[in-house]
Amino acid sequence: MRSMGSLKQGVVSRRKLLVGLLLLFYFYGGVLLIMDCVVVVSGIGVNWGTQATHPLPPSTVVRMLKDNGIDRVKLFDADSKYLNALANSGIQVMVGIPNEMLSTLASSVQAAENWVAKNVSSHVSSNGVDIRYVAVGNEPFLPTFNGTFIGTTLPALQNIQAALIKAGLGTRIKVTVPLNADVYQSQSNLPSEGDFRTDIHDLMLQILKFLSDNGGPFTVNIYPFISLYNDPSFPIDFAFFDSNSSPINDNGRVYENVFDANYDTLVWALQKNGFGNLSIIVGEIGWPTDGDKNANLKFAQRFNQGFMSRVNAGKGTPMRSGAIDAYLFSLIDEDAKSIQPGNFERHWGLLYFDGQPKYQLSLGNGRNGLVAAKDVHYLAQKWCVMSPSASLDDPQVAASVSYACGNADCTSLGYGTSCGNLDSRGNISYAFNSYYQINNQLDSACRFPNLSAVTTTNPSTGDCLFRIMIKTDTTAGAGERRLSRSVGLQAYILTFVFIIM
């Protein structure tokens, strides 16, 4: 994630806000809680990401989507087990093509035809999957990719479109490219000065023309949270939809939040380049609940409810009236995602990993909450903690915690997080339990030398939850997991876990 500028408070800073117009690079979406009535939500979908050590069964997730009246979902690939679960569900689907596949699809029409036949045509014709979009790549022009996908994105887009037409699906299914909000910017920091980045300007115009010619939408990912994360001086209230922050006046158009300003910067960029009528989809929007001082349940509920209230009211932006087409990010937490962007990356879900709602969220039509996943089964009520007889001075403590966190998930530890108030023994216990649960409570996963012990007393305290892992199809007989983490990550984890020494 990057920020479009350093946002300072005051008049100058409020103008820079608009350039702090959020960049980002993220994935996914979701929902649930109380009520068995199905409520159809128009204009809103969810991202369904699957980078989890213990994912819920696809059929469970699809049932949960239907229970909540969510009729659109965005995937990041075209895995058959998820598409099969969506068969005859009535849920509209956007399937994804990972960036790593762009080169192959760009260089071979046949490869594109094979991909469409396997991942689109077969599901549409025989499985009754209602595929509406194919997302070609995911934020391929992020500066962090160093231009890797600049030469392959448009050719891949063209070849997939040609393959859809050949398969007789060109009218029914549209192509798009989910882009980060950093593909456009404003030199004056006002939306009306919006235009596309100079280094990709010509390429963007080619993509816009292709989308326009083929009826495809412009898909953009917008994350106000990242503006706040990247800039400590960012006026926090301006990230939300109910703020009393000083508005920004752009030639009579008043902006009371950064989302509107960001969105309209794109609208201006499209308009001044001759594509003012191109439809826009917000491919990802949301707020994480842990892993950072500003990633918490209160802020996430405030942001997502504020956004949903706007969607349900059909409120647009100063430049585009009418309901916004969007996919919430994301449906469920993913404990196996990379945390290179930040520890919050594993906590974007509206639901915890087990499909339980995190907070009250009304999706509209008079409903006050989300419906949880049904028939979820858990492992035994036991936890791995630091043994009462173990000493904090034991020389094995540092290495053991580093190993546990390097192969599990300790992103709820640290300053401002849900478990940030644990003492030293609590930090160590949390690390041990995370490793123990991810490894399906194997006896061998709670054998840190002279340091750990299994307990049946729940060590959770306050908002800090020591979770019990769910049972999955692969839980039985599974060996210890080795999640890929960098040495740098382990060293980073030690910096906050070891406020103990």
Short mmCIF file of C-alpha atoms in Angstrom, two decimals, residues 123-409:
data_model
loop_
_atom_site.label_atom_id
_atom_site.label_comp_id
_atom_site.label_asym_id
_atom_site.label_seq_id
_atom_site.Cartn_x
_atom_site.Cartn_y
_atom_site.Cartn_z
CA HIS A 123 -19.33 -23.87 -15.43
CA VAL A 124 -21.84 -21.73 -17.27
CA SER A 125 -23.13 -24.51 -19.51
CA SER A 126 -23.19 -27.56 -17.25
CA ASN A 127 -23.02 -26.23 -13.69
CA GLY A 128 -25.37 -23.27 -13.91
CA VAL A 129 -22.83 -20.79 -12.52
CA ASP A 130 -23.93 -17.22 -13.24
CA ILE A 131 -20.59 -15.73 -14.28
CA ARG A 132 -20.94 -12.05 -15.25
CA TYR A 133 -17.36 -10.78 -15.30
CA VAL A 134 -13.82 -12.00 -15.81
CA ALA A 135 -11.28 -9.92 -13.87
CA VAL A 136 -8.04 -10.01 -15.85
CA GLY A 137 -5.24 -9.53 -13.33
CA ASN A 138 -5.41 -7.75 -9.99
CA GLU A 139 -3.90 -4.29 -9.57
CA PRO A 140 -1.22 -5.09 -12.18
CA PHE A 141 0.17 -1.55 -12.35
CA LEU A 142 1.21 -1.18 -8.74
CA PRO A 143 4.67 0.43 -8.58
CA THR A 144 5.79 -2.46 -6.37
CA PHE A 145 5.52 -4.73 -9.42
CA ASN A 146 8.17 -2.62 -11.19
CA GLY A 147 6.32 -2.68 -14.49
CA THR A 148 6.23 -6.48 -14.69
CA PHE A 149 2.67 -6.60 -16.06
CA ILE A 150 2.54 -3.39 -18.09
CA GLY A 151 3.23 -5.16 -21.37
CA THR A 152 0.94 -8.15 -20.80
CA THR A 153 -2.27 -6.82 -19.20
CA LEU A 154 -3.91 -5.36 -22.32
CA PRO A 155 -3.00 -8.28 -24.64
CA ALA A 156 -4.32 -10.74 -22.04
CA LEU A 157 -7.50 -8.68 -21.75
CA GLN A 158 -7.92 -8.71 -25.53
CA ASN A 159 -7.32 -12.45 -25.83
CA ILE A 160 -9.75 -13.32 -23.04
CA GLN A 161 -12.39 -11.12 -24.66
CA ALA A 162 -11.79 -12.82 -28.03
CA ALA A 163 -12.07 -16.23 -26.34
CA LEU A 164 -15.36 -15.26 -24.70
CA ILE A 165 -16.74 -14.11 -28.04
CA LYS A 166 -15.63 -17.33 -29.73
CA ALA A 167 -17.34 -19.31 -26.95
CA GLY A 168 -20.56 -17.39 -27.56
CA LEU A 169 -20.30 -15.58 -24.21
CA GLY A 170 -19.14 -12.14 -25.32
CA THR A 171 -22.50 -10.51 -24.72
CA ARG A 172 -23.29 -12.18 -21.42
CA ILE A 173 -19.85 -11.98 -19.75
CA LYS A 174 -17.74 -8.82 -19.66
CA VAL A 175 -14.03 -8.37 -19.04
CA THR A 176 -12.46 -5.87 -16.67
CA VAL A 177 -9.15 -5.18 -14.90
CA PRO A 178 -9.32 -4.42 -11.15
CA LEU A 179 -6.95 -1.48 -10.68
CA ASN A 180 -5.52 0.24 -7.67
CA ALA A 181 -6.55 3.84 -7.08
CA ASP A 182 -2.96 4.88 -7.75
CA VAL A 183 -3.49 4.66 -11.52
CA TYR A 184 -4.95 8.17 -11.36
CA GLN A 185 -3.89 11.28 -9.49
CA SER A 186 -4.42 15.02 -9.22
CA GLN A 187 -1.53 17.44 -9.54
CA SER A 188 -3.49 20.20 -7.81
CA ASN A 189 -4.92 17.81 -5.23
CA LEU A 190 -8.51 18.50 -6.35
CA PRO A 191 -10.73 15.89 -8.04
CA SER A 192 -11.36 18.19 -10.99
CA GLU A 193 -7.66 17.98 -11.86
CA GLY A 194 -7.70 14.19 -11.93
CA ASP A 195 -5.90 12.33 -14.70
CA PHE A 196 -4.13 9.04 -15.18
CA ARG A 197 -0.55 8.50 -14.11
CA THR A 198 1.90 9.82 -16.66
CA ASP A 199 3.94 6.61 -16.83
CA ILE A 200 0.89 4.56 -17.89
CA HIS A 201 -1.28 7.29 -19.43
CA ASP A 202 -1.20 6.00 -23.00
CA LEU A 203 -1.73 2.42 -21.87
CA MET A 204 -4.70 3.44 -19.73
CA LEU A 205 -6.33 5.15 -22.70
CA GLN A 206 -5.95 1.95 -24.74
CA ILE A 207 -7.51 -0.08 -21.93
CA LEU A 208 -10.35 2.43 -21.55
CA LYS A 209 -11.12 2.29 -25.26
CA PHE A 210 -11.12 -1.49 -25.21
CA LEU A 211 -13.43 -1.62 -22.19
CA SER A 212 -15.73 0.97 -23.73
CA ASP A 213 -15.86 -0.83 -27.09
CA ASN A 214 -16.72 -4.13 -25.40
CA GLY A 215 -19.09 -2.94 -22.67
CA GLY A 216 -16.67 -3.66 -19.83
CA PRO A 217 -16.61 -1.60 -16.61
CA PHE A 218 -13.69 0.24 -15.03
CA THR A 219 -12.95 -1.56 -11.75
CA VAL A 220 -11.08 0.30 -9.00
CA ASN A 221 -10.10 -0.62 -5.44
CA ILE A 222 -10.45 2.22 -2.92
CA TYR A 223 -9.25 2.01 0.70
CA PRO A 224 -9.58 5.06 2.95
CA PHE A 225 -7.96 3.01 5.73
CA ILE A 226 -4.68 3.04 3.82
CA SER A 227 -4.61 6.84 3.71
CA LEU A 228 -4.81 6.78 7.49
CA TYR A 229 -2.31 3.93 7.83
CA ASN A 230 0.29 5.61 5.62
CA ASP A 231 0.02 9.11 7.05
CA PRO A 232 -0.21 9.71 10.83
CA SER A 233 -1.31 13.31 10.17
CA PHE A 234 -4.28 12.28 8.04
CA PRO A 235 -7.49 13.83 9.51
CA ILE A 236 -9.05 10.63 10.78
CA ASP A 237 -12.68 11.71 10.53
CA PHE A 238 -12.27 12.46 6.82
CA ALA A 239 -11.90 8.69 6.26
CA PHE A 240 -15.50 8.08 7.36
CA PHE A 241 -18.93 8.94 5.99
CA ASP A 242 -20.34 10.52 9.16
CA SER A 243 -17.52 12.92 9.86
CA ASN A 244 -17.54 16.52 10.98
CA SER A 245 -14.24 17.08 9.24
CA SER A 246 -13.82 20.32 7.31
CA PRO A 247 -15.17 19.73 3.80
CA ILE A 248 -13.26 20.47 0.63
CA ASN A 249 -14.79 22.69 -2.00
CA ASP A 250 -13.80 21.93 -5.58
CA ASN A 251 -15.40 24.68 -7.67
CA GLY A 252 -18.71 24.30 -5.89
CA ARG A 253 -18.58 20.53 -5.42
CA VAL A 254 -18.27 19.79 -1.72
CA TYR A 255 -16.37 16.73 -0.45
CA GLU A 256 -16.97 15.58 3.11
CA ASN A 257 -15.00 12.33 2.94
CA VAL A 258 -11.98 10.97 1.12
CA PHE A 259 -13.90 8.20 -0.68
CA ASP A 260 -16.00 10.70 -2.63
CA ALA A 261 -12.92 12.74 -3.45
CA ASN A 262 -11.04 9.69 -4.64
CA TYR A 263 -13.94 8.34 -6.70
CA ASP A 264 -14.54 11.68 -8.40
CA THR A 265 -10.86 12.06 -9.23
CA LEU A 266 -11.37 8.92 -11.32
CA VAL A 267 -14.59 10.31 -12.81
CA TRP A 268 -12.74 13.45 -13.90
CA ALA A 269 -9.87 11.40 -15.33
CA LEU A 270 -12.33 9.36 -17.39
CA GLN A 271 -14.26 12.43 -18.50
CA LYS A 272 -11.30 14.50 -19.65
CA ASN A 273 -10.01 11.57 -21.70
CA GLY A 274 -13.29 11.02 -23.51
CA PHE A 275 -14.73 8.15 -21.46
CA GLY A 276 -17.05 10.00 -19.12
CA ASN A 277 -19.84 7.48 -19.60
CA LEU A 278 -17.78 4.39 -18.73
CA SER A 279 -19.37 2.46 -15.88
CA ILE A 280 -17.39 2.11 -12.64
CA ILE A 281 -17.27 -0.78 -10.18
CA VAL A 282 -15.58 -0.38 -6.81
CA GLY A 283 -13.94 -3.78 -6.73
CA GLU A 284 -12.74 -3.60 -3.14
CA ILE A 285 -13.68 -1.36 -0.23
CA GLY A 286 -13.60 -2.10 3.49
CA TRP A 287 -11.86 -1.66 6.83
CA PRO A 288 -9.75 -4.17 8.82
CA THR A 289 -10.42 -5.02 12.45
CA ASP A 290 -7.01 -5.89 13.88
CA GLY A 291 -3.27 -5.66 13.33
CA ASP A 292 -2.98 -1.86 13.66
CA LYS A 293 -4.05 0.84 16.10
CA ASN A 294 -6.69 2.09 13.63
CA ALA A 295 -7.81 -1.40 12.61
CA ASN A 296 -10.49 -2.22 15.15
CA LEU A 297 -14.12 -3.30 15.42
CA LYS A 298 -15.40 0.20 16.18
CA PHE A 299 -13.82 1.84 13.13
CA ALA A 300 -14.68 -1.08 10.83
CA GLN A 301 -18.34 -0.98 11.87
CA ARG A 302 -18.42 2.79 11.49
CA PHE A 303 -16.90 2.71 8.02
CA ASN A 304 -18.75 -0.27 6.55
CA GLN A 305 -22.12 0.77 7.97
CA GLY A 306 -21.58 4.29 6.69
CA PHE A 307 -20.81 2.95 3.24
CA MET A 308 -23.74 0.52 3.25
CA SER A 309 -26.13 3.28 4.33
CA ARG A 310 -25.04 5.31 1.32
CA VAL A 311 -25.46 2.36 -1.02
CA ASN A 312 -28.92 1.56 0.33
CA ALA A 313 -29.94 5.22 0.00
CA GLY A 314 -28.75 5.24 -3.61
CA LYS A 315 -26.41 8.11 -2.86
CA GLY A 316 -23.58 8.73 -5.29
CA THR A 317 -20.84 11.35 -5.35
CA PRO A 318 -20.84 15.02 -6.37
CA MET A 319 -19.81 14.01 -9.91
CA ARG A 320 -21.96 10.89 -10.26
CA SER A 321 -25.37 10.62 -8.70
CA GLY A 322 -27.07 7.31 -8.12
CA ALA A 323 -26.09 4.12 -6.31
CA ILE A 324 -22.48 2.98 -6.34
CA ASP A 325 -21.70 -0.50 -7.63
CA ALA A 326 -19.29 -2.12 -5.17
CA TYR A 327 -17.88 -5.27 -3.59
CA LEU A 328 -17.10 -5.18 0.13
CA PHE A 329 -13.67 -6.38 1.13
CA SER A 330 -13.80 -8.87 2.50
CA LEU A 331 -16.10 -11.68 3.51
CA ILE A 332 -13.89 -13.74 5.84
CA ASP A 333 -10.54 -13.26 7.58
CA GLU A 334 -7.60 -15.03 5.92
CA ASP A 335 -4.85 -16.14 8.28
CA ALA A 336 -2.47 -17.28 5.53
CA LYS A 337 -2.25 -13.99 3.62
CA SER A 338 1.05 -12.19 3.28
CA ILE A 339 1.49 -9.45 5.85
CA GLN A 340 4.03 -7.53 3.81
CA PRO A 341 1.58 -4.60 3.47
CA GLY A 342 0.88 -4.70 7.23
CA ASN A 343 -0.37 -6.99 10.00
CA PHE A 344 -3.92 -5.81 9.31
CA GLU A 345 -3.90 -7.71 6.03
CA ARG A 346 -5.30 -10.85 7.67
CA HIS A 347 -8.23 -9.04 9.27
CA TRP A 348 -10.33 -7.48 6.50
CA GLY A 349 -13.25 -9.86 6.95
CA LEU A 350 -16.74 -8.92 8.00
CA LEU A 351 -16.58 -12.35 9.61
CA TYR A 352 -13.98 -14.18 11.60
CA PHE A 353 -12.34 -17.26 10.07
CA ASP A 354 -15.17 -19.42 11.42
CA GLY A 355 -17.92 -17.40 9.75
CA GLN A 356 -19.06 -15.58 12.90
CA PRO A 357 -19.96 -11.88 12.53
CA LYS A 358 -17.52 -9.43 14.05
CA TYR A 359 -19.97 -6.60 14.64
CA GLN A 360 -23.46 -5.36 13.88
CA LEU A 361 -23.86 -4.51 10.20
CA SER A 362 -27.15 -3.76 8.49
CA LEU A 363 -27.24 -4.51 4.78
CA GLY A 364 -30.52 -2.67 4.34
CA ASN A 365 -34.22 -3.46 3.96
CA GLY A 366 -34.80 -3.11 7.69
CA ARG A 367 -32.46 -5.94 8.70
CA ASN A 368 -30.17 -5.18 11.60
CA GLY A 369 -27.51 -7.84 11.44
CA LEU A 370 -25.62 -10.48 9.57
CA VAL A 371 -26.31 -14.21 9.52
CA ALA A 372 -23.48 -16.43 10.72
CA ALA A 373 -22.22 -19.54 8.99
CA LYS A 374 -24.19 -22.62 9.97
CA ASP A 375 -23.01 -26.11 10.99
CA VAL A 376 -19.44 -25.04 11.75
CA HIS A 377 -17.56 -27.61 13.83
CA TYR A 378 -14.67 -26.85 16.15
CA LEU A 379 -11.73 -28.74 17.62
CA ALA A 380 -11.70 -29.59 21.33
CA GLN A 381 -11.92 -26.86 23.96
CA LYS A 382 -8.24 -26.79 24.82
CA TRP A 383 -5.39 -24.34 24.40
CA CYS A 384 -1.60 -24.34 24.43
CA VAL A 385 -0.14 -21.78 26.84
CA MET A 386 3.09 -20.94 28.60
CA SER A 387 3.53 -23.37 31.44
CA PRO A 388 3.04 -21.82 34.91
CA SER A 389 6.36 -23.34 35.93
CA ALA A 390 8.28 -21.89 32.95
CA SER A 391 10.52 -18.89 33.42
CA LEU A 392 10.62 -15.79 31.24
CA ASP A 393 14.40 -15.95 31.58
CA ASP A 394 14.58 -19.35 29.91
CA PRO A 395 16.98 -18.99 26.93
CA GLN A 396 14.57 -20.99 24.73
CA VAL A 397 11.78 -18.40 24.99
CA ALA A 398 12.89 -16.10 22.17
CA ALA A 399 13.52 -18.87 19.65
CA SER A 400 10.29 -20.67 20.56
CA VAL A 401 8.11 -17.60 20.16
CA SER A 402 9.86 -16.67 16.92
CA TYR A 403 9.24 -20.16 15.56
CA ALA A 404 5.60 -20.21 16.66
CA CYS A 405 4.80 -16.82 15.15
CA GLY A 406 6.81 -17.53 12.03
CA ASN A 407 4.63 -20.56 11.37
CA ALA A 408 1.28 -19.31 12.65
CA ASP A 409 -0.46 -15.95 13.06
#
